[in-house]
XYZ file of C-alpha atoms in Angstrom:
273
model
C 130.185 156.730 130.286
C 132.037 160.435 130.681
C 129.625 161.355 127.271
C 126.969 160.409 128.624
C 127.228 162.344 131.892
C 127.814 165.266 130.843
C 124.219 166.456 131.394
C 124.222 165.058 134.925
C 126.341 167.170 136.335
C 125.362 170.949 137.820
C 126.876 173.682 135.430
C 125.720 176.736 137.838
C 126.441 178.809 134.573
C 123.288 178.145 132.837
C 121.117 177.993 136.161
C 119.210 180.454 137.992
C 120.750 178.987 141.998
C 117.478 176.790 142.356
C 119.447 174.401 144.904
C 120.214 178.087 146.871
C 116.305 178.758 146.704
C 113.920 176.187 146.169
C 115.501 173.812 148.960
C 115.313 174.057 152.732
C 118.382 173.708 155.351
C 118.614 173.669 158.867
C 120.985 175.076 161.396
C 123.475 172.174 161.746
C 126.820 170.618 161.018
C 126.280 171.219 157.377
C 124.554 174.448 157.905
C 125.248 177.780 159.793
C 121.747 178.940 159.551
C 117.863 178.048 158.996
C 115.895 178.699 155.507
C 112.747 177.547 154.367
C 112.211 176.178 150.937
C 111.767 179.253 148.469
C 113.518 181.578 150.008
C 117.025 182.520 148.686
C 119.872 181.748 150.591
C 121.136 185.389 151.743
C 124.616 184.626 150.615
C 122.979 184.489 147.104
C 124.217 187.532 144.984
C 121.835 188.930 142.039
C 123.925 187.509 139.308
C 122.851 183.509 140.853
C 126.118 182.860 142.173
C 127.335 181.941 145.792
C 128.736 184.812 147.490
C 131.188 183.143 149.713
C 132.092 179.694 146.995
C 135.612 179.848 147.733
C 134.980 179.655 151.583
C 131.697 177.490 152.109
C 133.355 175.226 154.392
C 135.108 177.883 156.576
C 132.080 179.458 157.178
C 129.654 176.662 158.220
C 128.048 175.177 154.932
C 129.739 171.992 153.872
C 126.255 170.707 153.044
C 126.687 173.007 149.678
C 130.151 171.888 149.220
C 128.523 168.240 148.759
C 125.291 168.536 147.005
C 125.047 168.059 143.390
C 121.459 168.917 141.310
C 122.883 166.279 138.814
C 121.942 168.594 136.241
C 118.653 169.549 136.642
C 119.166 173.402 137.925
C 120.217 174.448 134.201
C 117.090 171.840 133.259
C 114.488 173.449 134.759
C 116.443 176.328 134.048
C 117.012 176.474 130.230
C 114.660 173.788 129.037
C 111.464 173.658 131.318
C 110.898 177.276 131.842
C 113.135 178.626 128.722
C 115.240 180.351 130.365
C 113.319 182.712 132.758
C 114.681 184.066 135.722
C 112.754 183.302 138.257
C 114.159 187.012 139.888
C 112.288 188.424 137.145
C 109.250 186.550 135.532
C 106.070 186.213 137.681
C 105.739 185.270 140.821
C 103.263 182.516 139.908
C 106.850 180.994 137.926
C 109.113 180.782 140.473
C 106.602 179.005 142.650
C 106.627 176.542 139.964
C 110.185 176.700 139.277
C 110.540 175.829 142.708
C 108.246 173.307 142.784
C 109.132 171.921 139.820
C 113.320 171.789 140.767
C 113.073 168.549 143.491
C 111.362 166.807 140.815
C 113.742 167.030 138.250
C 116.677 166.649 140.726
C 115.052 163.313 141.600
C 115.028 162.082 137.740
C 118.165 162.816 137.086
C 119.901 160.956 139.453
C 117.872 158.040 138.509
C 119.363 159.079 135.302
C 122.911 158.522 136.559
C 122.204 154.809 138.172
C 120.772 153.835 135.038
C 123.602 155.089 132.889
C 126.301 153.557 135.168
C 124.277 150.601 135.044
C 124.574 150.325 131.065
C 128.265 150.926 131.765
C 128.387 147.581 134.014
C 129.469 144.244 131.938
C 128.010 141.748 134.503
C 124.390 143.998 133.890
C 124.296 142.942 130.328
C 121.084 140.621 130.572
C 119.154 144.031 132.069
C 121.195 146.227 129.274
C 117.854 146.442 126.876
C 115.401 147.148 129.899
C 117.464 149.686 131.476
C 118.085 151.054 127.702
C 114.404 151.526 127.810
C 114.004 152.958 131.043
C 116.370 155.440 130.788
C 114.373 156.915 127.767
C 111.759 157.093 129.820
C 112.691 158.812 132.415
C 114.345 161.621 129.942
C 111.291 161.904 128.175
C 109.838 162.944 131.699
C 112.477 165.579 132.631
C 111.398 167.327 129.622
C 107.695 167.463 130.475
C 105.789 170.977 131.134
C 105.963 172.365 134.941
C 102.568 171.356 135.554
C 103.685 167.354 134.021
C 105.975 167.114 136.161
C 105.073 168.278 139.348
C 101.488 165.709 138.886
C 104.207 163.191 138.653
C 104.462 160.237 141.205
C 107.914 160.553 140.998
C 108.001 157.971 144.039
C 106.090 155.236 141.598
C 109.128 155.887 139.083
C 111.496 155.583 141.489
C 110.594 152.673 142.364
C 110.233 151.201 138.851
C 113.935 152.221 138.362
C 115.111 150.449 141.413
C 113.792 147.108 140.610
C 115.631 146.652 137.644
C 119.126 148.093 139.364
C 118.483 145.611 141.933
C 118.613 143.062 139.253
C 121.749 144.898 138.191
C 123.207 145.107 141.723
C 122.750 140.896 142.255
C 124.302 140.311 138.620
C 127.223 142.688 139.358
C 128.213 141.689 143.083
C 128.372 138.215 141.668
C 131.257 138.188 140.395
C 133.020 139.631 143.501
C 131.497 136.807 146.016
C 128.583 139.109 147.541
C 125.617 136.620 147.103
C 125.790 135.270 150.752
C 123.911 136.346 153.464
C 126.704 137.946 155.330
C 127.359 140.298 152.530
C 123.810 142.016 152.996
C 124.366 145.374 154.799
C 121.518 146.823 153.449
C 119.936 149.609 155.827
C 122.169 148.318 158.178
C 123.222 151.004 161.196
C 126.940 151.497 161.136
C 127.734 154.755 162.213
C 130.745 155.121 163.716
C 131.645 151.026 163.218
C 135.098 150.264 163.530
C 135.293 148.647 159.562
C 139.400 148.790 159.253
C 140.944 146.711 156.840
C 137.124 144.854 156.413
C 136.171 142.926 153.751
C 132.962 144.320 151.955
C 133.765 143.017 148.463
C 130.480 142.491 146.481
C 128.611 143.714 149.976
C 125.278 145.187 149.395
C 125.384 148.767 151.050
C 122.303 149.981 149.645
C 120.904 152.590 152.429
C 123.714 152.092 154.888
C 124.166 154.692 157.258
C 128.500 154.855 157.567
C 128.351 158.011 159.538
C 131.348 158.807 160.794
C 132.662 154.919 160.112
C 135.882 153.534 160.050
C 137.247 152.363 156.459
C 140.573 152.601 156.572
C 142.013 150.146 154.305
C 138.528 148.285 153.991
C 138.235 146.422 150.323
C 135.233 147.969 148.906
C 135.427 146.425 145.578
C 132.282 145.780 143.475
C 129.913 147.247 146.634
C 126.893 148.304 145.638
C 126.873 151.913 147.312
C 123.409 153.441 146.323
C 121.741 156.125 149.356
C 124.579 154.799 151.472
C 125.350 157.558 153.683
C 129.234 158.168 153.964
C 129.312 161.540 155.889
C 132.428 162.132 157.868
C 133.311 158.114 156.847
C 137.248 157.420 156.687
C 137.828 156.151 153.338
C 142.077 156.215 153.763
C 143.232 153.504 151.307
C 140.044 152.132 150.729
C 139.681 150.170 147.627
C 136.316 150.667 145.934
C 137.638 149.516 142.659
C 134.384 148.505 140.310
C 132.131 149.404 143.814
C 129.083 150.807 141.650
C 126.063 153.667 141.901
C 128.022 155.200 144.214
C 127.769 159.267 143.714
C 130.222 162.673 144.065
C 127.973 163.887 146.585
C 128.697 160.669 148.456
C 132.448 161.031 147.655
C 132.625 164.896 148.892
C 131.466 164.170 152.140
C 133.788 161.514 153.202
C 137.355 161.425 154.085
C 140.124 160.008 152.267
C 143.449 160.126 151.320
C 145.758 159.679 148.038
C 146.062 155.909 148.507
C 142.161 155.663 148.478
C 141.740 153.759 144.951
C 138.224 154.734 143.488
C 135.980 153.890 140.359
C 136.104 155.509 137.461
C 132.485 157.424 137.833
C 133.701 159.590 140.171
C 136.570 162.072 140.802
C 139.056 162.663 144.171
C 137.164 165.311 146.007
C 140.068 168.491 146.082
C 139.297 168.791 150.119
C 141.202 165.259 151.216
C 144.261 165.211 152.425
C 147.367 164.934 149.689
């Protein structure tokens, strides 16, 4: 699985800061300030790296700390638009760099749920149609600008998630999550007092666990896909073999030492030792 990530993670090195241009942020939690899409972020420096890195969360932009292109900044970067700065090409490029950025973000993390999905024993029956899909979906990241921003990436998307579905019933199987009780999709628990719960094999697709108590829940074989874990308390947790579940997820929970996590993702440096 760690070969074939490689790709999907940012390497700011080889990009031109699309995710501190081409994307919008409001004044907020995450935030300090308001900027429109396509308009650098003013703690952008001329050589496309973050002025304050070291200190994002001190001064008001955890959002940054959190996000992850999956890969596609140095995409569109290097391979799309052949490595042209959008600083210095024409102006007509970095609209389309711009444009063409979300996109690519968008396939590439489709690209991550159907790698970990190969990874998944219990998926095996789906292991050729996912195999096929993910071709697919690279062979669209490395359309022309104007390909890929005609694309309904929305139709793909939604292509993708019926088989990983398929892969999210096969896997939560074998942890006991086919009942009823289990299915938490979408469901509206911010802030819910989840302490010591059971959620093995739950279905969390969606889930908003703002803010949420999980300290000590068993989180094994979850499917975590969109879940939204902002501010959740994952202290000794157990999401051993809980699946699709991203760093950017990770990074902007709590959690402690004892929190035991898959192998797809890494302890985020900012939780407590």
């Amino acid at each position: 699985m760690q070969e074939q990530m490689i790709d999907l993670s940012g390497d700011c090195a080889r990009c031109f800061g699309l995710c501190c241009v081409a994307l919008p942020f409001a004044a907020s939690a995450d935030f300090a300030l308001d900027k429109p899409a396509g308009t650098p972020c003013p703690n952008l420096r001329d050589d496309h790296r973050c002025g304050i890195h070291a200190k994002l969360r001190d001064e008001g932009f955890t959002g940054c700390t959190v996000y992850d292109c999956f890969g596609a900044g140095q995409k569109v970067s290097q391979v799309t638009f052949g490595g042209r700065d959008w600083r210095t090409g024409p102006r007509a490029d970095a609209r389309r760099m711009f444009d063409v950025f979300p996109v690519v973000r968008q396939l590439h993390e489709l690209l991550w749920y159907l790698n970990e999905a190969l990874t998944l024993p219990a998926a095996r029956p789906v292991h050729d149609d996912l195999r096929r899909l993910l071709e697919r979906t690279e062979a669209l990241t490395r359309g022309t600008a104007e390909e890929l921003t005609a694309l309904d990436v929305g139709a793909h998307r939604q292509e993708v998630n019926v088989l990983l579905l398929r892969t999210s019933d096969l896997v939560r199987a074998g942890f006991g999550g086919g009942s009823k009780k289990k299915n938490r999709r979408g469901a509206d628990l911010m802030g819910a007092r989840l302490k010591g719960a059971d959620l093995r094999g739950a279905s969390l697709r969606g889930a908003y666990l703002i803010a949420a108590d999980l300290t000590g829940a068993d989180l094994r074989g979850a499917d975590l896909i969109g879940a939204d874990l902002r501010d959740a308390d994952l202290t000794d947790a157990d999401l051993t073999g809980a699946f699709f579940l991203t760093q950017p997820q990770l990074n902007a929970a709590g959690g402690s030492a004892g929190t035991r996590l898959p192998g797809s993702v890494t302890r985020p440096v900012h939780w407590a030792a």
